[in-house]
CSV table of C-alpha atoms in Angstrom, one decimal:
chain,number,residue,atom,x,y,z
A,1,UNK,CA,0.0,0.0,0.0
A,2,UNK,CA,0.9,3.7,-0.3
A,3,UNK,CA,0.5,6.1,2.6
A,4,UNK,CA,1.7,9.3,4.1
A,5,UNK,CA,3.2,9.5,7.6
A,6,UNK,CA,3.0,12.8,9.5
A,7,UNK,CA,5.2,13.1,12.6
A,8,UNK,CA,8.6,11.4,12.3
A,9,UNK,CA,9.7,11.3,15.9
A,10,UNK,CA,11.3,8.1,17.1
A,11,UNK,CA,8.2,6.0,17.0
A,12,UNK,CA,6.9,7.5,13.7
A,13,UNK,CA,10.3,7.0,12.0
A,14,UNK,CA,10.5,3.4,13.3
A,15,UNK,CA,7.0,2.7,12.0
A,16,UNK,CA,7.9,4.2,8.6
A,17,UNK,CA,11.0,1.9,8.4
A,18,UNK,CA,9.0,-1.2,9.3
A,19,UNK,CA,6.4,-0.3,6.6
A,20,UNK,CA,9.2,0.3,4.0
A,21,UNK,CA,10.8,-3.1,4.9
A,22,UNK,CA,7.3,-4.6,4.4
A,23,UNK,CA,7.1,-3.3,0.9
A,24,UNK,CA,4.9,-0.3,1.3
A,25,UNK,CA,5.5,3.1,-0.2
A,26,UNK,CA,5.7,5.8,2.4
A,27,UNK,CA,5.8,9.6,2.0
A,28,UNK,CA,6.9,11.3,5.2
A,29,UNK,CA,6.4,14.8,6.5
A,30,UNK,CA,7.6,16.5,9.7
A,31,UNK,CA,8.1,20.1,10.9
A,32,UNK,CA,11.8,19.1,11.2
A,33,UNK,CA,13.5,18.8,7.8
A,34,UNK,CA,16.2,16.7,9.4
A,35,UNK,CA,13.5,14.2,10.5
A,36,UNK,CA,12.2,14.0,6.9
A,37,UNK,CA,15.7,13.4,5.6
A,38,UNK,CA,16.1,10.7,8.2
A,39,UNK,CA,13.3,8.6,6.7
A,40,UNK,CA,14.3,9.5,3.1
A,41,UNK,CA,17.7,7.9,3.9
A,42,UNK,CA,16.0,4.6,4.8
A,43,UNK,CA,13.8,4.5,1.6
A,44,UNK,CA,10.8,6.8,2.2
A,45,UNK,CA,9.9,9.7,0.1
A,46,UNK,CA,9.9,13.1,1.7
A,47,UNK,CA,7.4,16.0,1.5
A,48,UNK,CA,8.1,19.6,2.3
A,49,UNK,CA,4.5,20.5,3.0
A,50,UNK,CA,1.3,18.8,3.9
A,51,UNK,CA,-0.1,19.7,0.5
A,52,UNK,CA,2.8,18.1,-1.2
A,53,UNK,CA,2.4,15.0,0.8
A,54,UNK,CA,-1.3,14.7,-0.1
A,55,UNK,CA,-0.7,15.4,-3.8
A,56,UNK,CA,1.9,12.7,-4.0
A,57,UNK,CA,-0.5,9.9,-2.8
A,58,UNK,CA,-3.1,8.1,-5.0
A,59,UNK,CA,-6.8,8.3,-4.2
A,60,UNK,CA,-8.2,7.2,-1.9
A,61,UNK,CA,-5.4,8.5,0.2
A,62,UNK,CA,-4.2,7.0,3.5
A,63,UNK,CA,-2.5,9.5,5.9
A,64,UNK,CA,-1.2,8.3,9.2
A,65,UNK,CA,-0.8,11.0,11.9
A,66,UNK,CA,1.8,10.4,14.6
A,67,UNK,CA,1.9,13.7,16.5
A,68,UNK,CA,1.5,14.6,20.2
A,69,UNK,CA,-2.1,14.3,21.6
A,70,UNK,CA,-4.3,17.4,21.8
A,71,UNK,CA,-4.1,20.6,19.8
A,72,UNK,CA,-1.3,19.2,17.4
A,73,UNK,CA,-3.7,16.6,16.2
A,74,UNK,CA,-6.5,19.0,15.6
A,75,UNK,CA,-4.1,21.5,13.8
A,76,UNK,CA,-2.9,18.7,11.6
A,77,UNK,CA,-6.4,17.6,10.6
A,78,UNK,CA,-7.5,21.2,10.0
A,79,UNK,CA,-4.5,21.7,7.7
A,80,UNK,CA,-5.1,18.5,5.8
A,81,UNK,CA,-8.8,18.6,5.2
A,82,UNK,CA,-8.8,21.3,2.5
A,83,UNK,CA,-6.4,19.2,0.4
A,84,UNK,CA,-8.2,15.9,0.8
A,85,UNK,CA,-10.9,14.3,-1.4
A,86,UNK,CA,-14.0,12.4,-0.3
A,87,UNK,CA,-13.1,8.9,0.7
A,88,UNK,CA,-9.6,9.6,1.9
A,89,UNK,CA,-8.7,8.1,5.2
A,90,UNK,CA,-7.0,9.7,8.2
A,91,UNK,CA,-5.4,7.5,10.9
A,92,UNK,CA,-4.5,8.8,14.3
A,93,UNK,CA,-1.9,6.5,15.8
A,94,UNK,CA,-1.0,8.7,18.8
A,95,UNK,CA,-2.2,8.7,22.4
A,96,UNK,CA,-5.3,10.8,21.9
A,97,UNK,CA,-8.2,11.0,24.3
A,98,UNK,CA,-11.0,8.9,23.0
A,99,UNK,CA,-13.5,11.7,23.4
A,100,UNK,CA,-11.4,13.9,21.1
A,101,UNK,CA,-11.2,11.0,18.7
A,102,UNK,CA,-15.0,10.6,18.5
A,103,UNK,CA,-15.3,14.3,17.9
A,104,UNK,CA,-12.7,14.3,15.1
A,105,UNK,CA,-14.3,11.2,13.5
A,106,UNK,CA,-17.6,13.1,13.3
A,107,UNK,CA,-15.9,16.1,11.8
A,108,UNK,CA,-14.2,14.0,9.1
A,109,UNK,CA,-17.4,12.1,8.5
A,110,UNK,CA,-19.3,15.3,7.8
A,111,UNK,CA,-16.8,16.3,5.2
A,112,UNK,CA,-16.8,12.9,3.5
A,113,UNK,CA,-13.6,11.5,5.0
A,114,UNK,CA,-12.9,8.5,7.1
A,115,UNK,CA,-11.2,8.6,10.5
A,116,UNK,CA,-9.5,5.6,12.1
A,117,UNK,CA,-8.0,5.6,15.6
A,118,UNK,CA,-5.1,3.2,16.4
A,119,UNK,CA,-3.9,2.9,20.0
A,120,UNK,CA,-0.3,1.9,19.4
A,121,UNK,CA,1.9,0.2,21.9
A,122,UNK,CA,5.5,-1.0,21.4
A,123,UNK,CA,7.6,2.1,21.9
A,124,UNK,CA,11.2,2.0,20.7
A,125,UNK,CA,11.1,-1.8,20.4
A,126,UNK,CA,8.3,-1.7,17.8
A,127,UNK,CA,10.7,-1.6,14.8
A,128,UNK,CA,12.2,-5.0,15.7
A,129,UNK,CA,9.3,-6.6,17.7
A,130,UNK,CA,6.2,-5.2,16.0
A,131,UNK,CA,3.5,-3.0,17.4
A,132,UNK,CA,0.3,-3.9,19.3
A,133,UNK,CA,-2.5,-2.0,17.7
A,134,UNK,CA,-6.0,-1.4,19.0
A,135,UNK,CA,-8.1,-0.1,16.1
A,136,UNK,CA,-11.3,1.9,16.1
A,137,UNK,CA,-13.3,2.8,13.0
A,138,UNK,CA,-15.7,1.7,10.3
A,139,UNK,CA,-15.5,-2.1,9.7
A,140,UNK,CA,-14.9,-1.9,5.9
A,141,UNK,CA,-12.4,1.0,6.2
A,142,UNK,CA,-10.3,-0.9,8.8
A,143,UNK,CA,-10.4,-4.0,6.6
A,144,UNK,CA,-9.1,-2.0,3.7
A,145,UNK,CA,-6.1,-1.0,5.9
A,146,UNK,CA,-5.3,-4.6,6.8
A,147,UNK,CA,-2.0,-4.7,4.8
A,148,UNK,CA,-0.7,-1.8,6.9
A,149,UNK,CA,-1.7,-3.3,10.2
A,150,UNK,CA,-0.4,-6.8,9.3
A,151,UNK,CA,3.0,-5.3,8.4
A,152,UNK,CA,3.3,-3.2,11.6
A,153,UNK,CA,2.1,-6.0,14.0
A,154,UNK,CA,4.3,-8.7,15.4
A,155,UNK,CA,2.7,-11.1,13.0
A,156,UNK,CA,-0.1,-10.7,10.4
A,157,UNK,CA,-2.6,-12.5,12.7
A,158,UNK,CA,-1.3,-11.4,16.1
A,159,UNK,CA,-1.1,-8.2,18.1
A,160,UNK,CA,-3.8,-6.1,16.3
A,161,UNK,CA,-7.5,-6.0,15.8
A,162,UNK,CA,-10.5,-3.8,15.4
A,163,UNK,CA,-12.0,-3.1,18.9
A,164,UNK,CA,-15.1,-1.1,17.9
A,165,UNK,CA,-16.2,2.1,16.2
A,166,UNK,CA,-14.4,5.4,16.2
A,167,UNK,CA,-12.8,6.1,19.6
A,168,UNK,CA,-12.7,2.4,20.7
A,169,UNK,CA,-9.1,2.0,19.7
A,170,UNK,CA,-7.9,4.9,21.8
A,171,UNK,CA,-10.2,3.9,24.7
A,172,UNK,CA,-8.6,0.4,24.9
A,173,UNK,CA,-5.2,2.0,24.7
A,174,UNK,CA,-6.1,4.3,27.5
A,175,UNK,CA,-7.1,1.3,29.7
A,176,UNK,CA,-3.9,-0.5,28.5
A,177,UNK,CA,-1.8,2.4,29.8
A,178,UNK,CA,-3.7,2.5,33.1
A,179,UNK,CA,-2.9,-1.2,33.7
A,180,UNK,CA,0.7,-0.5,32.8
A,181,UNK,CA,0.8,2.1,35.6
A,182,UNK,CA,-0.3,-0.5,38.1
A,183,UNK,CA,2.1,-3.2,36.9
A,184,UNK,CA,5.1,-0.8,36.9
A,185,UNK,CA,4.2,0.4,40.4
A,186,UNK,CA,3.9,-3.2,41.7
A,187,UNK,CA,7.3,-4.2,40.3
A,188,UNK,CA,8.9,-1.0,41.6
A,189,UNK,CA,7.6,-1.6,45.2
A,190,UNK,CA,8.5,-5.2,45.2
A,191,UNK,CA,12.1,-4.6,44.2
A,192,UNK,CA,12.3,-1.6,46.6
A,193,UNK,CA,11.4,-4.0,49.5
A,194,UNK,CA,14.2,-6.4,48.5
A,195,UNK,CA,16.7,-3.5,48.0
A,196,UNK,CA,15.9,-2.4,51.6
A,197,UNK,CA,16.5,-5.8,53.2
A,198,UNK,CA,20.3,-5.3,53.8
A,199,UNK,CA,20.8,-8.6,55.7
A,200,UNK,CA,20.3,-10.8,52.7
A,201,UNK,CA,22.3,-8.7,50.2
A,202,UNK,CA,20.0,-9.4,47.4
A,203,UNK,CA,21.2,-9.2,43.8
A,204,UNK,CA,18.1,-7.6,42.3
A,205,UNK,CA,19.2,-8.2,38.7
A,206,UNK,CA,19.6,-11.9,39.5
A,207,UNK,CA,16.2,-12.1,41.0
A,208,UNK,CA,14.6,-10.5,38.0
A,209,UNK,CA,16.3,-13.1,35.8
A,210,UNK,CA,15.0,-15.9,38.0
A,211,UNK,CA,11.4,-14.5,37.7
A,212,UNK,CA,11.7,-14.2,33.9
A,213,UNK,CA,11.4,-18.0,33.5
A,214,UNK,CA,8.4,-19.9,34.7
A,215,UNK,CA,7.2,-17.3,37.3
A,216,UNK,CA,3.6,-16.2,37.3
A,217,UNK,CA,4.8,-12.6,37.3
A,218,UNK,CA,7.0,-12.9,34.2
A,219,UNK,CA,6.3,-10.4,31.5
A,220,UNK,CA,8.0,-8.3,28.9
A,221,UNK,CA,8.0,-5.4,31.4
A,222,UNK,CA,9.9,-7.6,33.8
A,223,UNK,CA,12.4,-8.4,31.0
A,224,UNK,CA,13.0,-4.7,30.6
A,225,UNK,CA,13.2,-4.3,34.4
A,226,UNK,CA,15.9,-7.0,34.5
A,227,UNK,CA,17.9,-5.1,31.8
A,228,UNK,CA,17.6,-1.8,33.8
A,229,UNK,CA,18.8,-3.5,37.0
A,230,UNK,CA,21.7,-5.2,35.2
A,231,UNK,CA,22.8,-1.8,33.8
A,232,UNK,CA,22.3,0.2,37.0
A,233,UNK,CA,21.5,-1.8,40.1
A,234,UNK,CA,21.5,1.2,42.5
A,235,UNK,CA,19.6,3.4,40.1
A,236,UNK,CA,22.5,5.9,40.6
A,237,UNK,CA,22.0,9.2,38.8
A,238,UNK,CA,18.3,8.7,38.2
A,239,UNK,CA,16.0,11.3,39.8
A,240,UNK,CA,12.9,9.9,41.7
A,241,UNK,CA,10.6,11.9,39.3
A,242,UNK,CA,8.1,10.0,37.2
A,243,UNK,CA,6.0,11.8,34.5
A,244,UNK,CA,2.8,10.6,33.0
A,245,UNK,CA,1.5,10.9,29.5
A,246,UNK,CA,-2.1,11.6,30.5
A,247,UNK,CA,-3.7,8.3,29.8
A,248,UNK,CA,-3.5,7.1,33.4
A,249,UNK,CA,-5.5,10.2,34.4
A,250,UNK,CA,-8.1,9.6,31.7
A,251,UNK,CA,-8.5,6.0,32.9
A,252,UNK,CA,-9.1,7.1,36.5
A,253,UNK,CA,-11.6,9.8,35.3
A,254,UNK,CA,-13.4,7.1,33.3
A,255,UNK,CA,-13.5,4.8,36.2
A,256,UNK,CA,-15.1,7.5,38.3
A,257,UNK,CA,-17.6,8.3,35.5
A,258,UNK,CA,-18.6,4.6,35.2
A,259,UNK,CA,-18.6,3.9,38.9
A,260,UNK,CA,-16.0,1.2,38.4
A,261,UNK,CA,-13.5,0.7,41.2
A,262,UNK,CA,-9.9,1.0,40.0
A,263,UNK,CA,-7.9,1.6,43.2
A,264,UNK,CA,-4.6,0.2,42.0
A,265,UNK,CA,-4.5,2.3,38.8
A,266,UNK,CA,-5.6,5.4,40.8
A,267,UNK,CA,-3.0,4.9,43.5
A,268,UNK,CA,-0.3,4.3,40.9
A,269,UNK,CA,-1.2,7.6,39.3
A,270,UNK,CA,-1.1,9.4,42.6
A,271,UNK,CA,2.3,7.9,43.3
A,272,UNK,CA,3.6,9.3,40.1
A,273,UNK,CA,2.2,12.7,40.8
A,274,UNK,CA,3.7,12.6,44.3
A,275,UNK,CA,7.1,11.9,42.9
A,276,UNK,CA,7.1,15.3,41.4
A,277,UNK,CA,6.3,17.2,44.6
A,278,UNK,CA,9.6,19.1,45.1
A,279,UNK,CA,8.1,21.1,48.0
A,280,UNK,CA,6.5,18.1,49.8
A,281,UNK,CA,4.0,20.5,51.4
A,282,UNK,CA,1.7,17.7,52.6
A,283,UNK,CA,4.5,15.9,54.4
A,284,UNK,CA,5.6,19.1,56.0
A,285,UNK,CA,2.1,19.7,57.2
A,286,UNK,CA,1.8,16.1,58.5
A,287,UNK,CA,4.9,16.7,60.6
A,288,UNK,CA,3.5,20.0,62.0
A,289,UNK,CA,0.2,18.3,62.9
A,290,UNK,CA,2.0,15.5,64.8
A,291,UNK,CA,3.8,18.2,66.7
A,292,UNK,CA,0.6,20.1,67.5
A,293,UNK,CA,-1.4,17.1,68.9
A,294,UNK,CA,1.4,15.0,70.4
A,295,UNK,CA,4.4,17.2,70.9
A,296,UNK,CA,6.4,15.1,68.5
A,297,UNK,CA,9.7,16.5,67.4
A,298,UNK,CA,9.9,18.2,64.0
A,299,UNK,CA,12.9,17.4,61.9
A,300,UNK,CA,14.4,20.7,60.7
A,301,UNK,CA,15.9,21.2,57.3
A,302,UNK,CA,19.7,21.7,57.3
């Protein structure tokens, strides 16, 4: 197939390379000319403008958008629509909020275009391992894109599928990332417990390797954790500051809206947010309260 790829950051560039290796023609565009040149060097065609990208593709056009969630997606769609023809297909493979996706799909539908959302997981390993793709959109349109998904997936019949109408793909990816928060937090807390048990002198990298084979907690995430521990057992030089991409928040909001208890995901999100509190105001206030009601000593800053 032939398609345009907009957004050639690390993941977009890796997806472009996997598509080219699979025999697809890809035309790439990015605000950074260096990023465009990067995919040209591996066999893609480059476009200097969105109009040029659209004009270089046969109808019905397929344009994959791989830009940051939020306003960048809307701006890209707004810039593309005047150059598209009825029947052209837009794919959002980023981490968009499913509510935004449903709105964008309706806008595209009103102008005679199709909109497909693809929740994409695989990160920097996707080029070699393939991507897990949760797809939302019209049944026939998704089916027409099968060659693309089969190329990007770990295998043609594994790791991808249509999960429902527009918005469903990003909804499933949102929940996926919420689960990821909980898994990561559980691993981090478990290894922290062993790291604190000085009397046994645990080799955490060794334990991770043991768990990788046969254990009920084995996973690809554990494999990556084992690699991290082997490289830096003490986590020296790494600040205890953990960001979030937003999808964990959306998962918690959705749990509240649906009255579905999701305490592990919610607490994992709160733990990440707490890691960024450089002032630690709440902990300071807790210490002050203990002093007020019990006369407990307050540890002063040096």
